[in-house]
Short mmCIF file of C-alpha atoms in Angstrom, two decimals:
data_model
loop_
_atom_site.label_atom_id
_atom_site.label_comp_id
_atom_site.label_asym_id
_atom_site.label_seq_id
_atom_site.Cartn_x
_atom_site.Cartn_y
_atom_site.Cartn_z
CA UNK V 156 109.87 43.53 -209.47
CA UNK V 157 112.55 45.65 -208.00
CA UNK V 158 111.66 44.43 -204.52
CA UNK V 159 111.89 40.81 -205.63
CA UNK V 160 115.29 41.47 -207.16
CA UNK V 161 116.44 43.14 -203.91
CA UNK V 162 115.29 40.10 -201.86
CA UNK V 163 117.02 37.64 -204.24
CA UNK V 164 120.23 39.68 -203.99
CA UNK V 165 120.07 39.49 -200.17
CA UNK V 166 119.40 35.75 -200.23
CA UNK V 167 122.31 35.33 -202.61
CA UNK V 168 124.83 37.18 -200.43
CA UNK V 169 123.68 35.58 -197.12
CA UNK V 170 125.90 32.42 -197.31
CA UNK V 171 129.01 34.49 -197.90
CA UNK V 172 128.02 36.94 -195.11
CA UNK V 173 127.52 33.92 -192.71
CA UNK V 174 130.78 32.34 -193.70
CA UNK V 175 132.65 35.51 -192.99
CA UNK V 176 131.27 35.61 -189.44
CA UNK V 177 132.07 31.95 -189.01
CA UNK V 178 135.67 32.54 -190.05
CA UNK V 179 135.88 35.35 -187.54
CA UNK V 180 135.03 32.93 -184.74
CA UNK V 181 131.34 33.73 -184.26
CA UNK V 182 129.46 30.50 -183.57
CA UNK V 183 125.70 30.54 -183.71
CA UNK V 184 125.58 27.06 -182.19
CA UNK V 185 127.40 27.83 -179.02
CA UNK V 186 125.80 26.05 -176.05
CA UNK V 187 124.34 28.16 -173.22
CA UNK V 188 126.92 29.06 -170.64
CA UNK V 189 126.58 27.15 -167.32
CA UNK V 190 128.38 29.63 -165.00
CA UNK V 191 126.59 28.66 -161.81
CA UNK V 192 127.34 25.53 -159.75
CA UNK V 193 126.50 23.63 -156.56
CA UNK V 194 128.57 20.90 -155.11
CA UNK V 195 130.03 18.94 -152.15
CA UNK V 196 133.54 18.81 -150.78
CA UNK V 197 135.46 16.43 -148.54
CA UNK V 198 138.46 17.68 -146.56
CA UNK V 199 141.42 15.46 -145.37
CA UNK V 200 143.06 17.40 -142.53
CA UNK V 201 146.66 16.37 -142.70
CA UNK V 202 147.44 18.58 -139.72
CA UNK V 203 144.58 20.31 -137.90
CA UNK V 204 146.14 21.95 -134.83
CA UNK V 205 144.62 23.02 -131.51
CA UNK V 206 146.90 25.20 -129.54
CA UNK V 207 145.62 25.24 -125.93
CA UNK V 208 147.25 28.04 -123.91
CA UNK V 209 146.59 28.58 -120.21
CA UNK V 210 147.17 32.21 -119.18
CA UNK V 211 150.53 32.53 -117.59
CA UNK V 212 151.21 28.87 -117.62
CA UNK V 213 152.44 27.82 -121.06
CA UNK V 214 150.66 25.95 -123.82
CA UNK V 215 150.24 22.62 -125.46
CA UNK V 216 149.41 21.87 -129.16
CA UNK V 217 147.55 18.78 -130.40
CA UNK V 218 147.66 17.91 -134.04
CA UNK V 219 145.35 15.39 -135.60
CA UNK V 220 144.66 13.87 -139.00
CA UNK V 221 140.90 13.75 -139.61
CA UNK V 222 138.06 14.39 -142.10
CA UNK V 223 135.67 17.23 -142.65
CA UNK V 224 132.85 17.82 -145.21
CA UNK V 225 131.14 20.83 -146.77
CA UNK V 226 128.99 22.26 -149.58
CA UNK V 227 129.66 25.00 -152.10
CA UNK V 228 127.62 27.41 -154.27
CA UNK V 229 129.43 29.44 -156.87
CA UNK V 230 129.45 31.54 -160.05
CA UNK V 231 132.01 32.04 -162.82
CA UNK V 232 132.14 35.80 -163.23
CA UNK V 233 134.51 35.71 -166.23
CA UNK V 234 136.86 33.38 -168.11
CA UNK V 235 139.41 33.84 -165.29
CA UNK V 236 137.55 34.71 -162.04
CA UNK V 237 134.93 32.84 -160.04
CA UNK V 238 133.37 33.45 -156.62
CA UNK V 239 131.99 30.82 -154.16
CA UNK V 240 130.21 30.46 -150.92
CA UNK V 241 131.50 27.48 -148.86
CA UNK V 242 130.16 26.07 -145.58
CA UNK V 243 132.05 23.22 -143.93
CA UNK V 244 132.38 21.22 -140.72
CA UNK V 245 135.37 19.66 -138.93
CA UNK V 246 136.34 18.80 -135.41
CA UNK V 247 138.40 16.68 -133.03
CA UNK V 248 138.12 14.82 -129.67
CA UNK V 249 141.35 13.88 -127.91
CA UNK V 250 143.05 13.50 -124.45
CA UNK V 251 146.41 15.06 -123.55
CA UNK V 252 148.05 15.52 -120.21
CA UNK V 253 145.17 13.99 -118.41
CA UNK V 254 142.80 16.62 -119.96
CA UNK V 255 139.94 15.73 -122.31
CA UNK V 256 139.24 18.07 -125.24
CA UNK V 257 136.32 18.10 -127.63
CA UNK V 258 136.02 20.66 -130.52
CA UNK V 259 133.43 21.27 -133.19
CA UNK V 260 134.13 23.75 -135.88
CA UNK V 261 131.69 25.14 -138.58
CA UNK V 262 133.05 27.68 -141.02
CA UNK V 263 131.21 29.78 -143.59
CA UNK V 264 133.61 31.29 -146.23
CA UNK V 265 133.46 33.64 -149.25
CA UNK V 266 136.11 32.46 -151.70
CA UNK V 267 137.52 34.21 -154.77
CA UNK V 268 139.51 32.16 -157.39
CA UNK V 269 141.76 33.03 -160.26
CA UNK V 270 142.00 30.27 -162.89
CA UNK V 271 143.24 29.47 -166.31
CA UNK V 272 141.41 26.87 -168.45
CA UNK V 273 143.03 24.64 -170.97
CA UNK V 274 141.33 22.64 -173.71
CA UNK V 275 137.98 23.37 -172.02
CA UNK V 276 138.80 20.59 -169.56
CA UNK V 277 141.60 21.41 -167.06
CA UNK V 278 141.81 24.66 -164.99
CA UNK V 279 144.55 25.23 -162.42
CA UNK V 280 143.56 27.84 -159.90
CA UNK V 281 144.59 29.78 -156.78
CA UNK V 282 142.21 31.36 -154.34
CA UNK V 283 141.62 33.25 -151.09
CA UNK V 284 138.79 33.05 -148.66
CA UNK V 285 137.44 35.08 -145.81
CA UNK V 286 134.51 34.40 -143.48
CA UNK V 287 133.49 33.42 -140.04
CA UNK V 288 133.75 30.23 -138.00
CA UNK V 289 131.74 28.97 -135.02
CA UNK V 290 133.97 27.03 -132.66
CA UNK V 291 132.57 24.96 -129.70
CA UNK V 292 135.11 23.72 -127.20
CA UNK V 293 134.80 21.51 -124.23
CA UNK V 294 137.75 20.99 -121.80
CA UNK V 295 137.51 18.47 -118.93
CA UNK V 296 140.42 18.64 -116.48
CA UNK V 297 141.16 18.24 -112.82
CA UNK V 298 140.73 21.96 -112.36
CA UNK V 299 137.19 21.89 -113.75
CA UNK V 300 135.00 21.68 -116.82
CA UNK V 301 135.21 24.55 -119.40
CA UNK V 302 132.59 24.79 -122.14
CA UNK V 303 132.73 27.79 -124.43
CA UNK V 304 132.00 28.94 -127.97
CA UNK V 305 132.95 31.74 -130.31
CA UNK V 306 132.00 33.28 -133.63
CA UNK V 307 135.37 34.40 -134.99
CA UNK V 308 137.01 35.67 -138.24
CA UNK V 309 138.36 32.94 -140.40
CA UNK V 310 140.55 33.09 -143.56
CA UNK V 311 142.12 30.66 -146.05
CA UNK V 312 144.42 30.32 -149.04
CA UNK V 313 144.19 27.47 -151.54
CA UNK V 314 145.61 26.08 -154.88
CA UNK V 315 144.24 23.26 -156.96
CA UNK V 316 143.02 21.86 -160.28
CA UNK V 317 139.52 21.67 -161.71
CA UNK V 318 138.65 18.87 -164.18
CA UNK V 319 135.55 19.24 -166.37
CA UNK V 320 134.19 15.72 -167.01
CA UNK V 321 131.43 17.09 -169.18
CA UNK V 322 129.22 20.21 -169.63
CA UNK V 323 127.46 19.50 -166.30
CA UNK V 324 129.93 17.85 -163.90
CA UNK V 325 133.35 19.13 -162.65
CA UNK V 326 135.78 17.51 -160.20
CA UNK V 327 138.38 19.42 -158.26
CA UNK V 328 141.41 18.57 -156.22
CA UNK V 329 143.33 21.12 -153.99
CA UNK V 330 145.30 21.89 -150.91
CA UNK V 331 144.54 24.81 -148.49
CA UNK V 332 145.59 26.51 -145.36
CA UNK V 333 142.72 27.48 -143.13
CA UNK V 334 142.89 29.58 -139.92
CA UNK V 335 139.56 28.88 -138.16
CA UNK V 336 139.85 31.18 -135.17
CA UNK V 337 140.34 31.35 -131.47
CA UNK V 338 138.03 30.30 -128.66
CA UNK V 339 138.34 31.65 -125.10
CA UNK V 340 137.83 29.27 -122.18
CA UNK V 341 136.42 31.01 -119.15
CA UNK V 342 136.47 29.99 -115.54
CA UNK V 343 134.31 31.95 -113.00
CA UNK V 344 133.57 34.47 -115.67
CA UNK V 345 137.14 35.38 -116.58
CA UNK V 346 139.41 34.11 -119.30
CA UNK V 347 141.44 31.13 -118.11
CA UNK V 348 142.84 29.76 -121.45
CA UNK V 349 142.49 30.10 -125.23
CA UNK V 350 142.60 27.57 -128.13
CA UNK V 351 143.75 28.57 -131.59
CA UNK V 352 142.59 26.32 -134.46
CA UNK V 353 144.11 26.11 -137.87
CA UNK V 354 144.67 23.36 -140.48
CA UNK V 355 146.43 22.23 -143.60
CA UNK V 356 143.91 20.31 -145.69
CA UNK V 357 143.73 18.37 -148.87
CA UNK V 358 140.23 18.39 -150.42
CA UNK V 359 138.26 16.63 -153.15
CA UNK V 360 134.91 17.89 -154.53
CA UNK V 361 132.38 17.57 -157.22
CA UNK V 362 129.99 20.22 -158.56
CA UNK V 363 126.94 20.34 -160.83
CA UNK V 364 126.96 23.24 -163.28
CA UNK V 365 123.80 25.04 -164.57
CA UNK V 366 122.71 28.21 -166.22
CA UNK V 367 119.96 30.67 -165.25
#
């Protein structure tokens, strides 16, 4: 009988106990967090620059507006920090001063973002990235054909806004500066010239969020 009375007392106080936790912000119906994401990203290079410098003979810089593309995999570590691996491709082909240039650039970056979310839908952010870029460069000129490649340090800085369409899909817009690296052009085994590659880019992306 005493056990029955004790059980009834507990059952009677449970609604008030639950209501107190609800008022304190504890929500038993909170959906599972989806802190991981994969996605794609398109880059519009407003000014990708190739600075071609011949040793002891000055330099020439070519700037071009073109497109690039990439993919991302990331994780939201906290309510204000997320990390991301990004791989992306860009390049350019052009002729200047009777010399043909052809460059392909593939960068792999580790990015860290600080963000602030508003209304569970809009999140302005700023980020920094560091990684490595592979640059392939072909130069065809009257003095010969130079074909070289490099695996160089690359870094970036970006700002943007993330828009949550729903629990699964986010869109993001941003602008970034990216230094891709420097490739050396050799002739007869010695350095003849170098090309520095950097860019100011606008980008648009979409990601799919999931939990583990």
